[in-house]
Coordinates of C-alpha atoms and ligand atoms in Angstrom, one line a residue:
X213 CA 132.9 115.0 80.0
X214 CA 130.4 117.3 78.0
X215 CA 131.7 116.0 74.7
X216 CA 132.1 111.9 75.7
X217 CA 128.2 113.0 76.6
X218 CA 127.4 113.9 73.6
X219 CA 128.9 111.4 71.9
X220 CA 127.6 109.0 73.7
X221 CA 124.0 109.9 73.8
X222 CA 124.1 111.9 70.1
X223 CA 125.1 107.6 68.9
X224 CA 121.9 106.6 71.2
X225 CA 119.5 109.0 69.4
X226 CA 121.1 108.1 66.2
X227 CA 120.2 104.9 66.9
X228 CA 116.8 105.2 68.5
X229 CA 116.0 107.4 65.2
X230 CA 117.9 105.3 62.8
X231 CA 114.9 105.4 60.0
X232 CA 114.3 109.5 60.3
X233 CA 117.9 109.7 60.4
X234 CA 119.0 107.4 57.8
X235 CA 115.8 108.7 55.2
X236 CA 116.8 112.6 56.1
X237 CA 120.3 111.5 54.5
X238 CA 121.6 114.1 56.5
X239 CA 119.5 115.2 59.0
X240 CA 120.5 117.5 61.9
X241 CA 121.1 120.5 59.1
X242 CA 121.1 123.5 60.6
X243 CA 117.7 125.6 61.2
X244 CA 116.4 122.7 60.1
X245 CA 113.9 124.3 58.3
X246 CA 111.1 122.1 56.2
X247 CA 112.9 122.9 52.8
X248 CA 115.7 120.8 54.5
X249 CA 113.4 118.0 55.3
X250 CA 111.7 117.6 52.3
X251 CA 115.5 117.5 50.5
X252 CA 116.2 115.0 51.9
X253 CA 113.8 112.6 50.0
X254 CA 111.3 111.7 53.3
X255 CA 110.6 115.0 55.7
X256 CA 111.4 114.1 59.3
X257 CA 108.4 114.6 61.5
X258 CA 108.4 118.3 62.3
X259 CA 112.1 118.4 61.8
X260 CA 113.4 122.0 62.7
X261 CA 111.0 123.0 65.5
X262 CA 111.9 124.4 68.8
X263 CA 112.2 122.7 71.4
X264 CA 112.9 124.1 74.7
X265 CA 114.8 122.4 77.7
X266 CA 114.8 123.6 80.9
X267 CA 117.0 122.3 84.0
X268 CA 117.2 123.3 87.4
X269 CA 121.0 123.9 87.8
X270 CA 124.7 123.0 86.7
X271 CA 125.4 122.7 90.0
X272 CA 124.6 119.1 90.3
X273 CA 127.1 117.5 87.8
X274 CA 124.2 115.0 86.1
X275 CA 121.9 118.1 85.3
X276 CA 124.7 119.3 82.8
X277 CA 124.9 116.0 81.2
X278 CA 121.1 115.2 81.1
X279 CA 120.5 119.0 79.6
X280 CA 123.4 118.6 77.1
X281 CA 122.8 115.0 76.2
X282 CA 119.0 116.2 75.2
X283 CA 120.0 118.7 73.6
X284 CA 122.4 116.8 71.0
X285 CA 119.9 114.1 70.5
X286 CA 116.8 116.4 69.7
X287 CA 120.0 118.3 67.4
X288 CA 120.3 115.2 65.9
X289 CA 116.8 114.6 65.3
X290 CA 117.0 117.6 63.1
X291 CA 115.4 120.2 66.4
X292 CA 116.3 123.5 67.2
X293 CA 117.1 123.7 71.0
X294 CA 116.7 126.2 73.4
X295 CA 118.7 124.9 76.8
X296 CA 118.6 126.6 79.8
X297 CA 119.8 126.5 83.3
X298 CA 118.1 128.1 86.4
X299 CA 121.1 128.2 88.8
X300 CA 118.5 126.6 91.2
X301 CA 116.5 129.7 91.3
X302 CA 112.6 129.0 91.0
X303 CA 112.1 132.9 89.5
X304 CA 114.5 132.1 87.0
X305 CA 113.0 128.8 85.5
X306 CA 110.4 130.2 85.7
X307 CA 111.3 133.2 83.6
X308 CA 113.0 130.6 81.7
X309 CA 109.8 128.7 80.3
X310 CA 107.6 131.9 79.9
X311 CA 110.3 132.7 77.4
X312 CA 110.3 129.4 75.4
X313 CA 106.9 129.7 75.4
X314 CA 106.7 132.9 74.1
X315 CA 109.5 132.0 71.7
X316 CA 107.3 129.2 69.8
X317 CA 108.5 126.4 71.4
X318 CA 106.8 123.5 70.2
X319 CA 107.5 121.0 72.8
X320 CA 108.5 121.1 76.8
X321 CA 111.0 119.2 78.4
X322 CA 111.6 120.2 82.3
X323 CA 113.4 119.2 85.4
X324 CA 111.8 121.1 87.9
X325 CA 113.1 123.4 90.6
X326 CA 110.4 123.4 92.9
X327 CA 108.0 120.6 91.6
X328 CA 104.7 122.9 92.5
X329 CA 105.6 126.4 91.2
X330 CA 104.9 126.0 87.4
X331 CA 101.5 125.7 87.3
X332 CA 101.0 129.6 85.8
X333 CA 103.5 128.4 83.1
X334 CA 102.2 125.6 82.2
X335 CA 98.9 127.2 82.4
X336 CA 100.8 129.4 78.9
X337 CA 102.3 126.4 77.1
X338 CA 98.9 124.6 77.5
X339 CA 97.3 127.7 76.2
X340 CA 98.9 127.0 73.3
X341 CA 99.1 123.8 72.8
X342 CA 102.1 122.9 73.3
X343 CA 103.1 119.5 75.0
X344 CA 105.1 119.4 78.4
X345 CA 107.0 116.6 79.3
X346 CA 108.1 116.5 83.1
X347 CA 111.9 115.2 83.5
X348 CA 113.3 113.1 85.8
X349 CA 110.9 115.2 88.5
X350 CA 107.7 115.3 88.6
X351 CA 105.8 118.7 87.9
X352 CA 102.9 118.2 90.6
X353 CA 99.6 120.6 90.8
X354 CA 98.8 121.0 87.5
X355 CA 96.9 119.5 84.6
X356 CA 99.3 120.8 82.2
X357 CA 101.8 118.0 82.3
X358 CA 101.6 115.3 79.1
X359 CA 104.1 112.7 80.5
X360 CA 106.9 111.7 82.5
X361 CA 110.6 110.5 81.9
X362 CA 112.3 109.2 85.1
X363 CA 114.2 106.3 86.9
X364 CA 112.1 104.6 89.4
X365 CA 112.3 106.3 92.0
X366 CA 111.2 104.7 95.0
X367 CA 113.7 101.8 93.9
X368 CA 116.7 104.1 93.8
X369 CA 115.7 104.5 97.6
X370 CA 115.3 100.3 98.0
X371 CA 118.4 100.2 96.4
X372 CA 120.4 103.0 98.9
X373 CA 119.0 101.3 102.1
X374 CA 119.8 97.9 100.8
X375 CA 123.6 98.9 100.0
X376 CA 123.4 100.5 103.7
X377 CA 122.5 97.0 105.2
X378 CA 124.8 95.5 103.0
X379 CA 128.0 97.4 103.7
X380 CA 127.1 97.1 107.4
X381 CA 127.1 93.5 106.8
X382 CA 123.7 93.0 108.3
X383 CA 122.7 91.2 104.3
X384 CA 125.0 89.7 102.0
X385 CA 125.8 90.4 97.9
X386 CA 122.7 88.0 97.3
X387 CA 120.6 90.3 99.8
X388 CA 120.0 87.4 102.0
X389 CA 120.9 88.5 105.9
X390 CA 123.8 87.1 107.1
X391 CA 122.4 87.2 111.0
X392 CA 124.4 89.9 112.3
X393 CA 122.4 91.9 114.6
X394 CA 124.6 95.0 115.5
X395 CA 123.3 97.0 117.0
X396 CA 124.8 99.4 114.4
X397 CA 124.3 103.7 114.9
X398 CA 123.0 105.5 111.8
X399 CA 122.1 108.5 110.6
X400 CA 119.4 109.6 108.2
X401 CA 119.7 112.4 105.5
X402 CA 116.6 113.3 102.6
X403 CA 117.0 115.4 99.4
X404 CA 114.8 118.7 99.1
X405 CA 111.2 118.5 100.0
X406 CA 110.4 120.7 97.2
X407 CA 111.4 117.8 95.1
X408 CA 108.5 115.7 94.2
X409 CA 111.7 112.5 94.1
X410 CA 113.0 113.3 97.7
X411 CA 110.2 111.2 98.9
X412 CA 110.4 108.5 96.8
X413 CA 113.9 107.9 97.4
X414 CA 113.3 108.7 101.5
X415 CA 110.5 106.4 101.6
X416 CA 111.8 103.4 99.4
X417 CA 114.8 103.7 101.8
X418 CA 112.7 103.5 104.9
X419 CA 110.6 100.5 102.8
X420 CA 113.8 98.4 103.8
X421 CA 115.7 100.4 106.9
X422 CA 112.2 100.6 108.9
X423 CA 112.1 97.0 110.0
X424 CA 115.5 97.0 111.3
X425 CA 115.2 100.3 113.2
X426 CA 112.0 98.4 115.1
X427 CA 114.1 95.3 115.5
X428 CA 116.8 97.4 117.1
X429 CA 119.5 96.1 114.6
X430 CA 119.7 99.5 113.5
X431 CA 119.7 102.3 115.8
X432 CA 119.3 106.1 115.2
X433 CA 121.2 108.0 118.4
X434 CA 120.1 111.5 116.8
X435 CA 116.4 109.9 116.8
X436 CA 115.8 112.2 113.9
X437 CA 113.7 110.3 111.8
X438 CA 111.3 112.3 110.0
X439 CA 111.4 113.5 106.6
X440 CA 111.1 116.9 107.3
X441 CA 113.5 116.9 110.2
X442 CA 115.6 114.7 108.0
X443 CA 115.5 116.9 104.5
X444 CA 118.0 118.8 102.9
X445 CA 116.8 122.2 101.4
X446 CA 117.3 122.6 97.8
X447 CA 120.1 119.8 97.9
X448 CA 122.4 121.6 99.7
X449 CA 126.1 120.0 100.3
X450 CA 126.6 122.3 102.8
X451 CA 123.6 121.6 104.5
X452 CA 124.1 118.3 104.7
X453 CA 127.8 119.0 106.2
X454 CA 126.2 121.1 108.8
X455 CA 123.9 119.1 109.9
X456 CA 126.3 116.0 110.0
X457 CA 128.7 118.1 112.2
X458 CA 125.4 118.9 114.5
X459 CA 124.3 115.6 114.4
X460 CA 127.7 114.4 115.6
X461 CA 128.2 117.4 118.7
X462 CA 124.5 116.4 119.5
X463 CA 124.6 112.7 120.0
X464 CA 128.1 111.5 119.5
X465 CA 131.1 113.9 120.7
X466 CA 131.8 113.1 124.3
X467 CA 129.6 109.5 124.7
X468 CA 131.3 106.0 123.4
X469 CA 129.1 105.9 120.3
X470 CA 130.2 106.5 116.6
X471 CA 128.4 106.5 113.4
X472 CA 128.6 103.4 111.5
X473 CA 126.1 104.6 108.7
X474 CA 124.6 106.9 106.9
X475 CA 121.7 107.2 104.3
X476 CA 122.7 109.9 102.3
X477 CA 120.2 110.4 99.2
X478 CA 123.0 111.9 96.6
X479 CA 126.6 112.0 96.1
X480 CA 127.0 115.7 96.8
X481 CA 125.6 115.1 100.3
X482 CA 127.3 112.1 100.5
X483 CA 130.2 114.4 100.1
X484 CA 128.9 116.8 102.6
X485 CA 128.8 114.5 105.5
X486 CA 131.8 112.5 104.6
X487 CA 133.8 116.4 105.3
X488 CA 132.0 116.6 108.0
X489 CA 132.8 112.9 109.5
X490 CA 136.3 113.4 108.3
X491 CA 136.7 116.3 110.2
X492 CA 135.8 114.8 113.3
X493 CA 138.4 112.3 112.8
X494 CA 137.0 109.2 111.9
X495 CA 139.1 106.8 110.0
X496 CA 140.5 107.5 106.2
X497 CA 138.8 104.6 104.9
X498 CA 136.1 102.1 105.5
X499 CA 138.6 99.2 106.0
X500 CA 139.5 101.3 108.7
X501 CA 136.1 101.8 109.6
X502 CA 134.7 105.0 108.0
X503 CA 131.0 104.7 107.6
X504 CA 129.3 103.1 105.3
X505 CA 127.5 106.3 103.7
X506 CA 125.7 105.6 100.8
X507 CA 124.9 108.0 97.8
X508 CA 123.3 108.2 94.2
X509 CA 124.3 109.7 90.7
X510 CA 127.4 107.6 89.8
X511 CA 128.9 111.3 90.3
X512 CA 132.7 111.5 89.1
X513 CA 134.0 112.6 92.5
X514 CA 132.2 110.4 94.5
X515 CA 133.1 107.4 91.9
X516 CA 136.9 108.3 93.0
X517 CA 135.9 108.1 96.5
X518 CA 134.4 104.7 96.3
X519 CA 137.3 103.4 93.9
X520 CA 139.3 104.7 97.1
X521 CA 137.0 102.9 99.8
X522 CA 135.7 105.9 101.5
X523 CA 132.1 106.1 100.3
X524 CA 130.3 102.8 100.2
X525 CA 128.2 103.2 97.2
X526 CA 126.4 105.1 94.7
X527 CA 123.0 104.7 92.2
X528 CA 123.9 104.7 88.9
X529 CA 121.0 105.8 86.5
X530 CA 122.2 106.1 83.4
X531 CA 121.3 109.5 81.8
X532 CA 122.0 109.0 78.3
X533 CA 118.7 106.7 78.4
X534 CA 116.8 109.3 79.9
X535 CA 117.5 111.9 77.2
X536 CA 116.9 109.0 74.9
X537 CA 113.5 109.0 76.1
X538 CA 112.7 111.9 76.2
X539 CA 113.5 112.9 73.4
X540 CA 111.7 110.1 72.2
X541 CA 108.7 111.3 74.1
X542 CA 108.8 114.9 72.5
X543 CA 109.3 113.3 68.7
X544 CA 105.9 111.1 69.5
X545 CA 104.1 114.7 70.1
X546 CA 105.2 116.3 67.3
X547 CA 104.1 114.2 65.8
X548 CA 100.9 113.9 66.9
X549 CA 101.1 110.9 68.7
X550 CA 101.2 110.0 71.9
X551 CA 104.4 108.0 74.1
X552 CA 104.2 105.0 75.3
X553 CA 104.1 104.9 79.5
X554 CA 104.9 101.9 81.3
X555 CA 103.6 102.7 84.3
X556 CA 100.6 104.7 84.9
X557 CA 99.7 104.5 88.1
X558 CA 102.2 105.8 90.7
X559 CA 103.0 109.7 89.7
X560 CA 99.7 111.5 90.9
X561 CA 101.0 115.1 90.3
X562 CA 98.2 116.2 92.7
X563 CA 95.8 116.9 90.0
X564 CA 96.1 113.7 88.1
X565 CA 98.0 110.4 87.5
X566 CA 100.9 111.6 85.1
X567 CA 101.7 108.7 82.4
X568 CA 105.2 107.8 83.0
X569 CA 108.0 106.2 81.4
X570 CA 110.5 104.3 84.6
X571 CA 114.3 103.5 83.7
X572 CA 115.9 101.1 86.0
X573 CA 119.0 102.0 88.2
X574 CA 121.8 99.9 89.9
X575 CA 123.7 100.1 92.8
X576 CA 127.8 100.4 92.3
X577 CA 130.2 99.6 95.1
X578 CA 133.8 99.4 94.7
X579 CA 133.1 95.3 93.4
X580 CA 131.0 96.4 90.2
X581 CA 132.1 100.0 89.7
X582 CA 134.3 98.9 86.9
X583 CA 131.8 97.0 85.1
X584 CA 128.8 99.2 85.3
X585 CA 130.4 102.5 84.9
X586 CA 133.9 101.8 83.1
X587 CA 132.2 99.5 80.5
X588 CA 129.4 100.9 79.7
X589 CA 131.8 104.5 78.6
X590 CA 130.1 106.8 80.9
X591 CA 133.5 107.5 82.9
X592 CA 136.9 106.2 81.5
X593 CA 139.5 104.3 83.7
X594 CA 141.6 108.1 83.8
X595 CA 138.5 109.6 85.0
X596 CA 137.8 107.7 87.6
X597 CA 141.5 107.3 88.5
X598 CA 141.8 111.2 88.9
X599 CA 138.4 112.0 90.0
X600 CA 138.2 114.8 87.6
X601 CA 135.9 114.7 84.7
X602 CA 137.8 115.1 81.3
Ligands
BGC138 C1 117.5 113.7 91.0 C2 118.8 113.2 91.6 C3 119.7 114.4 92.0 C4 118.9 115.4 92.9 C5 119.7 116.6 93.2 C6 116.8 114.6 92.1 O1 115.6 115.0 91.6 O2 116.7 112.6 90.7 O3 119.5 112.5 90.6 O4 120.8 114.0 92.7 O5 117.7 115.7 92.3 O6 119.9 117.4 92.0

């Protein structure tokens, strides 16, 4: 996996830096250092500076990709890297950046732990003058932040509630509704309310789920319907599993109902609440009918489990085009330009509107799963057939 990543999104940057690439003759040298650049013939912009990257965990499968695809692009791009990891542990990062700061880092490029604890960081880097790009999260409560890569993240949530209605058969593939009324019992699950995206995604979802819930086509047995009540602590599989297997003593064991869906907001929660439904002995698969439970990250094991018809679907954003752009991002201010947003007006970090750049993402069921992710080489057939990352 970490090397078809690298591949994959070292042939992007390539391409997205074809000219600096194709002048430097050779760019990506070691060190990098300016004597390298100017052999070359044309010196790429501020090739050999230090870039640091920080992410919040390898827990997570895509955090590993989107810090190692980064990485290889700005390598390619001629950059030193410094990548780090935090292990989900807001001290740590935070350690983390102090250090890259303190290293001569010249850029910033951060996926955030805990969206509001950087300020005193960023506070440093600004100090400095040196620019921070927010990634794939936003940095909120601080000035300090230059732009913003991410997916669009209230869609992702659009998306997840749509494929909910869908696989309950309540709309069809063309989104139209087919006139089935249910009533059908669901649960709702949010990421971590530290994460400026959990919202986004929670109230995207809601954006389509809401006016079924007041129609009563959709009913919620738990009644748990508030974000807060709803959230899931610093992503937590297990916490998702637990609360599942509460949910299920508290308003399912022992009555006639059963749980027909589930909003889960990523595939390791997914993962956590189809245990915890499987343990309770619900049916293998959803022909069967195993909930439709719903997921996002195009992650490898819950690919396998949708290839298998047990989870419903999954959001694919494709992470070798964030790197791209973020890389993209930190090349503009180095070299003393500044990226181009397309959207700058819905990230308010609290402090101010951050200019962003949004990616699309898509939806993948068992219908498209080949086409979107076997196609496009971000799994192989053999990877999705075993489940295991290769
Ligand atoms: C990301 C998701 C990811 C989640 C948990 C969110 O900020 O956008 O892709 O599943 O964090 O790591």
């Amino acid at each position: 996996m970490r090397i078809r990543t690298i591949v994959a999104t070292g042939a992007g940057a390539a391409l997205m830096l074809g000219l600096a690439a194709c002048a430097g003759g050779g760019a990506g040298s070691e060190g990098g250092s300016s004597a390298d650049a100017t052999s070359g013939g044309e010196p790429a912009a501020d090739a050999g500076g230090l870039i640091g990257v920080a992410m919040p965990t390898q827990t997570v499968e895509r955090w590993t990709q989107d810090g190692e695809g980064v990485k290889a692009g700005l390598e390619e791009a001629g950059f030193e890297v410094d990548l780090q990891f935090a292990n989900d542990d807001i001290p740590t990062q935070q350690q983390q950046i102090e250090n890259m700061v303190q290293n001569g880092a010249e850029a910033l490029i951060i996926a955030a732990i805990d969206g509001t604890a950087l300020s005193g960081q960023l506070q440093a880097a600004a100090d400095a003058g040196i620019p921070v790009i927010s990634y794939d999260r936003l940095i909120r409560d601080s000035d300090n932040v230059d732009f913003y890569v991410t997916f669009d993240n209230f869609k992702v949530g659009v998306g997840q509630a749509t494929s909910l209605l869908t696989g309950l058969g309540i709309l069809d593939e063309s989104g139209a509704e087919t006139g089935e009324k249910g009533p059908f019992n669901v649960e709702l699950f949010a990421g971590s309310p530290d994460d400026n995206n959990a919202g986004f995604f929670f109230n995207g979802a809601m954006s389509v789920l809401q006016p079924y819930v007041d129609s009563g086509v959709l009913v919620i047995p738990s009644e748990q319907t508030e974000f807060n009540t709803v959230a899931t602590p610093g992503w937590q599989q297990e916490t998702a599993q637990t609360r599942m297997e509460d949910l299920l003593t508290g308003s399912y064991v022992g009555t006639d109902l059963k749980v027909q869906g589930v909003l889960a907001p990523n595939d390791g929660l997914a993962r956590g609440i189809i245990t915890a439904l499987r343990n309770n002995g619900y049916p293998e698969t959803i022909a069967d009918g195993f909930p439709i439970v719903t997921g996002q990250d195009a992650e490898i094991g819950s690919v396998k489990l949708i290839a298998d018809g047990v989870q419903y679907s999954t959001i694919f954003k494709d992470t070798r085009n964030l790197a791209e752009k973020a890389i993209e991002a930190a090349e503009a201010f180095l070299a003393g330009e500044t990226p181009e947003p397309n959207d700058t007006e819905t990230y308010d970090n609290g402090v101010k509107v951050i200019p962003s750049f949004l990616l699309e993402s898509e939806v993948v069921t068992a219908d498209n799963l080949e086409s979107v992710l076997v196609d496009s080489g971000y799994w192989t057939a053999e990877e999705v057939a075993s489940g295991q990352a290769s």
